[in-house]
mmCIF file of C-alpha atoms in Angstrom:
data_model
loop_
_atom_site.group_PDB
_atom_site.id
_atom_site.type_symbol
_atom_site.label_atom_id
_atom_site.label_comp_id
_atom_site.label_asym_id
_atom_site.label_seq_id
_atom_site.Cartn_x
_atom_site.Cartn_y
_atom_site.Cartn_z
ATOM 1 C CA MET A 1 13.983 -3.588 -8.306
ATOM 2 C CA LEU A 2 17.441 -2.190 -9.182
ATOM 3 C CA ALA A 3 19.610 -5.027 -7.840
ATOM 4 C CA GLN A 4 20.175 -8.026 -10.081
ATOM 5 C CA LEU A 5 18.437 -11.234 -9.014
ATOM 6 C CA PRO A 6 18.923 -14.718 -10.478
ATOM 7 C CA ALA A 7 17.081 -15.498 -13.681
ATOM 8 C CA GLY A 8 14.212 -17.940 -13.531
ATOM 9 C CA ILE A 9 11.150 -18.227 -11.333
ATOM 10 C CA GLY A 10 10.792 -16.554 -7.945
ATOM 11 C CA VAL A 11 8.014 -17.180 -5.418
ATOM 12 C CA ARG A 12 6.817 -15.854 -2.063
ATOM 13 C CA VAL A 13 5.787 -18.760 0.170
ATOM 14 C CA PRO A 14 3.228 -18.466 2.999
ATOM 15 C CA ASP A 15 4.464 -17.760 6.505
ATOM 16 C CA GLY A 16 5.049 -20.690 8.819
ATOM 17 C CA VAL A 17 4.785 -23.477 6.248
ATOM 18 C CA VAL A 18 7.147 -25.429 3.996
ATOM 19 C CA VAL A 19 6.150 -25.712 0.342
ATOM 20 C CA ASP A 20 7.391 -28.400 -2.054
ATOM 21 C CA LEU A 21 8.610 -26.222 -4.920
ATOM 22 C CA PRO A 22 9.275 -27.191 -8.551
ATOM 23 C CA ARG A 23 12.865 -27.477 -9.688
ATOM 24 C CA GLY A 24 12.648 -24.274 -11.769
ATOM 25 C CA VAL A 25 12.089 -22.052 -8.740
ATOM 26 C CA GLU A 26 15.437 -20.402 -8.038
ATOM 27 C CA LEU A 27 14.446 -17.547 -5.742
ATOM 28 C CA VAL A 28 12.273 -17.939 -2.634
ATOM 29 C CA ILE A 29 10.949 -15.157 -0.411
ATOM 30 C CA VAL A 30 10.012 -16.225 3.109
ATOM 31 C CA GLY A 31 8.157 -14.216 5.726
ATOM 32 C CA GLU A 32 10.131 -15.426 8.750
ATOM 33 C CA PRO A 33 13.828 -16.207 9.372
ATOM 34 C CA GLY A 34 12.878 -19.674 10.613
ATOM 35 C CA GLN A 35 11.794 -20.667 7.108
ATOM 36 C CA VAL A 36 15.159 -20.009 5.434
ATOM 37 C CA ALA A 37 16.734 -23.413 6.076
ATOM 38 C CA ALA A 38 13.761 -25.211 4.503
ATOM 39 C CA TYR A 39 14.921 -24.286 0.981
ATOM 40 C CA PRO A 40 18.537 -25.437 0.567
ATOM 41 C CA GLY A 41 20.099 -24.962 -2.842
ATOM 42 C CA ARG A 42 17.946 -21.918 -3.628
ATOM 43 C CA ARG A 43 18.544 -18.243 -3.067
ATOM 44 C CA VAL A 44 16.314 -17.203 -0.197
ATOM 45 C CA LEU A 45 15.308 -13.661 0.713
ATOM 46 C CA ALA A 46 13.989 -13.379 4.261
ATOM 47 C CA GLN A 47 11.604 -10.658 5.365
ATOM 48 C CA ILE A 48 12.926 -9.352 8.683
ATOM 49 C CA THR A 49 11.593 -6.762 11.117
ATOM 50 C CA SER A 50 14.583 -6.302 13.431
ATOM 51 C CA LEU A 51 18.360 -6.590 13.639
ATOM 52 C CA ASP A 52 18.070 -9.824 15.635
ATOM 53 C CA GLU A 53 15.872 -11.368 12.938
ATOM 54 C CA ALA A 54 18.340 -10.246 10.279
ATOM 55 C CA ARG A 55 21.201 -12.002 12.037
ATOM 56 C CA SER A 56 19.128 -15.167 12.487
ATOM 57 C CA ALA A 57 18.212 -15.220 8.791
ATOM 58 C CA ILE A 58 21.837 -14.839 7.709
ATOM 59 C CA GLU A 59 22.974 -17.582 10.095
ATOM 60 C CA ALA A 60 20.342 -19.843 8.512
ATOM 61 C CA GLY A 61 21.789 -19.177 5.050
ATOM 62 C CA ALA A 62 19.716 -16.331 3.625
ATOM 63 C CA PHE A 63 21.049 -14.875 0.381
ATOM 64 C CA GLY A 64 19.547 -11.463 1.210
ATOM 65 C CA LEU A 65 17.156 -9.586 3.462
ATOM 66 C CA ILE A 66 13.933 -7.674 2.963
ATOM 67 C CA ALA A 67 13.866 -5.018 5.673
ATOM 68 C CA LYS A 68 10.147 -4.721 6.400
ATOM 69 C CA GLY A 69 9.352 -1.532 8.285
ATOM 70 C CA CYS A 70 6.344 -0.819 10.478
ATOM 71 C CA GLU A 71 4.598 1.001 7.584
ATOM 72 C CA ALA A 72 4.162 -2.305 5.730
ATOM 73 C CA GLY A 73 1.179 -4.647 5.861
ATOM 74 C CA GLY A 74 1.145 -7.934 7.758
ATOM 75 C CA ARG A 75 3.882 -8.911 10.220
ATOM 76 C CA ILE A 76 5.906 -5.887 11.340
ATOM 77 C CA GLY A 77 8.247 -4.678 14.075
ATOM 78 C CA ASP A 78 8.751 -1.348 15.793
ATOM 79 C CA GLU A 79 11.112 0.421 13.392
ATOM 80 C CA THR A 80 10.346 2.346 10.242
ATOM 81 C CA THR A 81 11.754 1.037 6.989
ATOM 82 C CA PHE A 82 14.354 3.793 6.659
ATOM 83 C CA VAL A 83 15.684 3.219 10.196
ATOM 84 C CA LEU A 84 15.658 -0.570 9.862
ATOM 85 C CA ILE A 85 17.685 -0.670 6.645
ATOM 86 C CA GLN A 86 20.423 1.388 8.276
ATOM 87 C CA HIS A 87 20.680 -1.211 11.047
ATOM 88 C CA VAL A 88 21.070 -4.179 8.705
ATOM 89 C CA THR A 89 22.923 -3.018 5.585
ATOM 90 C CA ASP A 90 26.372 -3.744 7.037
ATOM 91 C CA LEU A 91 25.740 -7.450 7.678
ATOM 92 C CA GLY A 92 27.310 -8.620 4.412
ATOM 93 C CA VAL A 93 24.200 -9.488 2.357
ATOM 94 C CA PRO A 94 22.051 -7.369 0.003
ATOM 95 C CA VAL A 95 19.050 -5.638 1.570
ATOM 96 C CA TRP A 96 15.772 -4.604 -0.055
ATOM 97 C CA ALA A 97 13.426 -2.090 1.612
ATOM 98 C CA GLN A 98 9.697 -2.751 2.111
ATOM 99 C CA GLY A 99 7.118 -0.446 3.661
ATOM 100 C CA GLY A 100 6.170 3.131 2.846
ATOM 101 C CA ILE A 101 7.811 2.991 -0.583
ATOM 102 C CA GLY A 102 6.614 5.648 -3.028
ATOM 103 C CA GLU A 103 8.074 7.779 -5.773
ATOM 104 C CA LEU A 104 9.623 10.189 -3.267
ATOM 105 C CA SER A 105 10.857 7.747 -0.607
ATOM 106 C CA ALA A 106 12.397 5.052 -2.808
ATOM 107 C CA ALA A 107 15.583 7.015 -3.536
ATOM 108 C CA ALA A 108 16.069 7.715 0.173
ATOM 109 C CA CYS A 109 16.102 3.980 0.884
ATOM 110 C CA ILE A 110 18.746 3.397 -1.785
ATOM 111 C CA ALA A 111 20.807 6.278 -0.433
ATOM 112 C CA GLY A 112 20.440 4.702 3.010
ATOM 113 C CA GLY A 113 22.097 1.482 1.844
ATOM 114 C CA ALA A 114 19.374 -0.691 0.308
ATOM 115 C CA VAL A 115 20.071 -2.326 -3.060
ATOM 116 C CA GLY A 116 16.412 -2.151 -4.102
ATOM 117 C CA VAL A 117 12.842 -1.705 -2.923
ATOM 118 C CA VAL A 118 9.781 -3.972 -2.701
ATOM 119 C CA LEU A 119 6.392 -2.961 -4.093
ATOM 120 C CA ASP A 120 3.443 -4.672 -2.421
ATOM 121 C CA SER A 121 0.272 -2.779 -1.440
ATOM 122 C CA GLN A 122 1.205 -0.112 -3.990
ATOM 123 C CA LEU A 123 0.250 -2.543 -6.764
ATOM 124 C CA ALA A 124 -3.214 -3.378 -5.433
ATOM 125 C CA LEU A 125 -5.070 -1.503 -8.186
ATOM 126 C CA VAL A 126 -2.932 -2.114 -11.265
ATOM 127 C CA ARG A 127 -4.481 -3.821 -14.268
ATOM 128 C CA GLU A 128 -3.132 -7.255 -13.322
ATOM 129 C CA SER A 129 -4.601 -7.174 -9.793
ATOM 130 C CA SER A 130 -7.109 -9.954 -9.065
ATOM 131 C CA LEU A 131 -8.616 -8.348 -5.953
ATOM 132 C CA THR A 132 -12.397 -8.297 -5.669
ATOM 133 C CA ALA A 133 -14.380 -5.181 -6.522
ATOM 134 C CA GLN A 134 -15.192 -4.704 -2.818
ATOM 135 C CA VAL A 135 -11.537 -4.655 -1.816
ATOM 136 C CA ARG A 136 -10.444 -2.541 -4.797
ATOM 137 C CA SER A 137 -13.060 0.071 -3.935
ATOM 138 C CA ALA A 138 -11.903 0.205 -0.318
ATOM 139 C CA ILE A 139 -8.254 0.641 -1.290
ATOM 140 C CA ALA A 140 -9.079 3.291 -3.901
ATOM 141 C CA ALA A 141 -10.663 5.411 -1.156
ATOM 142 C CA MET A 142 -7.670 5.215 1.207
ATOM 143 C CA ASP A 143 -5.725 8.227 2.449
ATOM 144 C CA GLY A 144 -3.222 6.223 4.528
ATOM 145 C CA SER A 145 -4.999 6.361 7.890
ATOM 146 C CA GLU A 146 -7.118 3.231 7.399
ATOM 147 C CA THR A 147 -4.719 0.670 8.860
ATOM 148 C CA ILE A 148 -4.138 -0.383 12.459
ATOM 149 C CA ILE A 149 -1.488 -2.408 14.269
ATOM 150 C CA THR A 150 -2.914 -5.342 16.185
ATOM 151 C CA GLN A 151 -1.862 -8.464 18.050
ATOM 152 C CA ILE A 152 -3.253 -11.803 16.883
ATOM 153 C CA PRO A 153 -3.913 -14.147 19.849
ATOM 154 C CA GLY A 154 -1.345 -16.915 19.890
ATOM 155 C CA SER A 155 0.880 -15.260 17.268
ATOM 156 C CA PRO A 156 4.098 -13.467 18.213
ATOM 157 C CA GLY A 157 4.697 -9.929 17.050
ATOM 158 C CA SER A 158 2.396 -7.318 15.572
ATOM 159 C CA ARG A 159 0.359 -7.219 12.361
ATOM 160 C CA ARG A 160 -0.765 -4.190 10.361
ATOM 161 C CA VAL A 161 -4.193 -4.695 8.795
ATOM 162 C CA PHE A 162 -6.815 -2.666 6.959
ATOM 163 C CA ALA A 163 -9.456 -1.215 9.281
ATOM 164 C CA ARG A 164 -12.647 0.768 8.811
ATOM 165 C CA PRO A 165 -15.426 1.671 11.304
ATOM 166 C CA ASP A 166 -17.960 -0.613 9.600
ATOM 167 C CA LEU A 167 -15.696 -3.681 9.698
ATOM 168 C CA PRO A 168 -15.668 -6.127 12.658
ATOM 169 C CA ILE A 169 -11.887 -5.952 13.028
ATOM 170 C CA GLN A 170 -11.701 -6.746 16.754
ATOM 171 C CA LYS A 171 -14.012 -9.733 16.346
ATOM 172 C CA LEU A 172 -11.922 -10.990 13.440
ATOM 173 C CA VAL A 173 -8.732 -10.575 15.476
ATOM 174 C CA ALA A 174 -10.204 -12.343 18.515
ATOM 175 C CA ALA A 175 -11.402 -15.192 16.281
ATOM 176 C CA ARG A 176 -8.001 -15.415 14.584
ATOM 177 C CA ALA A 177 -9.655 -14.936 11.212
ATOM 178 C CA PRO A 178 -7.534 -15.842 8.183
ATOM 179 C CA PHE A 179 -5.579 -13.247 6.273
ATOM 180 C CA GLY A 180 -6.862 -12.637 2.771
ATOM 181 C CA GLY A 181 -8.131 -10.181 0.208
ATOM 182 C CA ASP A 182 -11.493 -11.609 -0.808
ATOM 183 C CA ASP A 183 -13.959 -10.526 1.899
ATOM 184 C CA LEU A 184 -13.316 -7.633 4.281
ATOM 185 C CA HIS A 185 -16.004 -8.881 6.677
ATOM 186 C CA ALA A 186 -14.572 -12.399 7.005
ATOM 187 C CA GLN A 187 -10.813 -11.925 6.546
ATOM 188 C CA LEU A 188 -8.074 -9.677 7.864
ATOM 189 C CA LEU A 189 -6.471 -7.783 4.984
ATOM 190 C CA PRO A 190 -2.696 -7.305 5.584
ATOM 191 C CA LEU A 191 -2.351 -3.866 4.055
ATOM 192 C CA GLY A 192 0.392 -1.277 4.479
ATOM 193 C CA GLN A 193 0.037 2.466 4.763
ATOM 194 C CA ASP A 194 1.607 2.640 1.297
ATOM 195 C CA ALA A 195 -1.648 1.255 -0.158
ATOM 196 C CA ALA A 196 -2.720 4.903 -0.214
ATOM 197 C CA PHE A 197 -0.366 5.261 -3.212
ATOM 198 C CA ALA A 198 -2.147 2.505 -5.146
ATOM 199 C CA LYS A 199 -4.836 4.584 -6.849
ATOM 200 C CA SER A 200 -2.614 7.411 -8.064
ATOM 201 C CA LEU A 201 0.053 4.967 -9.283
ATOM 202 C CA ALA A 202 -2.491 2.805 -11.140
ATOM 203 C CA ASP A 203 -4.249 5.847 -12.624
ATOM 204 C CA VAL A 204 -0.993 7.143 -14.111
ATOM 205 C CA TYR A 205 1.074 4.019 -14.816
ATOM 206 C CA VAL A 206 -1.717 1.403 -15.279
ATOM 207 C CA THR A 207 0.285 -1.850 -15.005
ATOM 208 C CA ALA A 208 2.681 -3.417 -12.510
ATOM 209 C CA GLY A 209 5.486 -2.959 -15.023
ATOM 210 C CA GLY A 210 4.553 0.673 -15.494
ATOM 211 C CA VAL A 211 4.673 1.327 -11.761
ATOM 212 C CA ALA A 212 8.004 -0.498 -11.415
ATOM 213 C CA ARG A 213 9.535 1.578 -14.209
ATOM 214 C CA ALA A 214 8.195 4.787 -12.613
ATOM 215 C CA ILE A 215 9.701 3.946 -9.212
ATOM 216 C CA THR A 216 13.014 3.009 -10.840
ATOM 217 C CA GLY A 217 13.045 6.328 -12.682
ATOM 218 C CA ALA A 218 12.213 8.200 -9.487
ATOM 219 C CA ILE A 219 15.137 6.525 -7.732
ATOM 220 C CA THR A 220 17.526 7.561 -10.501
ATOM 221 C CA ARG A 221 16.281 11.161 -10.488
ATOM 222 C CA GLY A 222 16.333 11.375 -6.697
ATOM 223 C CA LEU A 223 19.918 10.172 -6.448
ATOM 224 C CA GLU A 224 20.989 12.583 -9.186
ATOM 225 C CA LEU A 225 19.370 15.508 -7.355
ATOM 226 C CA ALA A 226 20.975 14.486 -4.070
ATOM 227 C CA ALA A 227 24.401 14.337 -5.719
ATOM 228 C CA GLU A 228 23.855 17.731 -7.315
ATOM 229 C CA HIS A 229 22.482 19.617 -4.300
ATOM 230 C CA ARG A 230 24.191 17.657 -1.487
ATOM 231 C CA PRO A 231 21.534 18.575 1.106
ATOM 232 C CA ILE A 232 23.434 17.116 4.069
ATOM 233 C CA ALA A 233 26.929 18.258 3.071
ATOM 234 C CA PRO A 234 28.831 20.356 5.652
ATOM 235 C CA GLY A 235 27.480 23.910 5.527
ATOM 236 C CA ALA A 236 24.397 23.052 3.458
ATOM 237 C CA PRO A 237 21.198 24.769 4.725
ATOM 238 C CA PHE A 238 19.517 21.471 5.707
ATOM 239 C CA ALA A 239 22.630 20.258 7.540
ATOM 240 C CA ALA A 240 22.986 23.599 9.319
ATOM 241 C CA ARG A 241 19.368 23.542 10.547
ATOM 242 C CA HIS A 242 19.811 20.065 11.986
#
């Protein structure tokens, strides 16, 4: 969103594997810096969770970075999205923000140096979503507290997944169950805290395009308000209190 990306087809490839892509795919999103070099000749965006990962991705030839904060689903690091983007926006490549993005936080990420934001769990309930009725019902009932951070045996780093008292999460983790969104009792669902926004966004804006336009509009309005009121300018009440 916001920043211009190359025309044509873009794909997100699975973590840890190399996919033979058709010629028309011009943009590739990878989940780990180590995957960047596998797609020469294409623009690659690498999801990163730390400054060290950001540097590794750029050295491997990444066109841009997706700063994935600890609010996001799946593989995460220790830093929140807003803190992480401020650590990586001066590395010479465009940065998108992922994790905790809603109508009120999106503008803050742009003001913090990101060129755009990534919508993921927020789109779980839009009209185009292919999730099962079981999973859609679970997400619709979320308030943001239904995710946990866990360690998968044999896998480096942490993962944020959907959790509920009736689900065998620890057994699934110990068994290294696959990630997926079809069966909550047999798969680990990589879901961010921002999935709590999914129901209200889908109820109001209906489609993925509708949500994207709403977030874009919220960014524009938020930046205009910040320019008008200058909340952290010298002498402003907010700046004085902090």
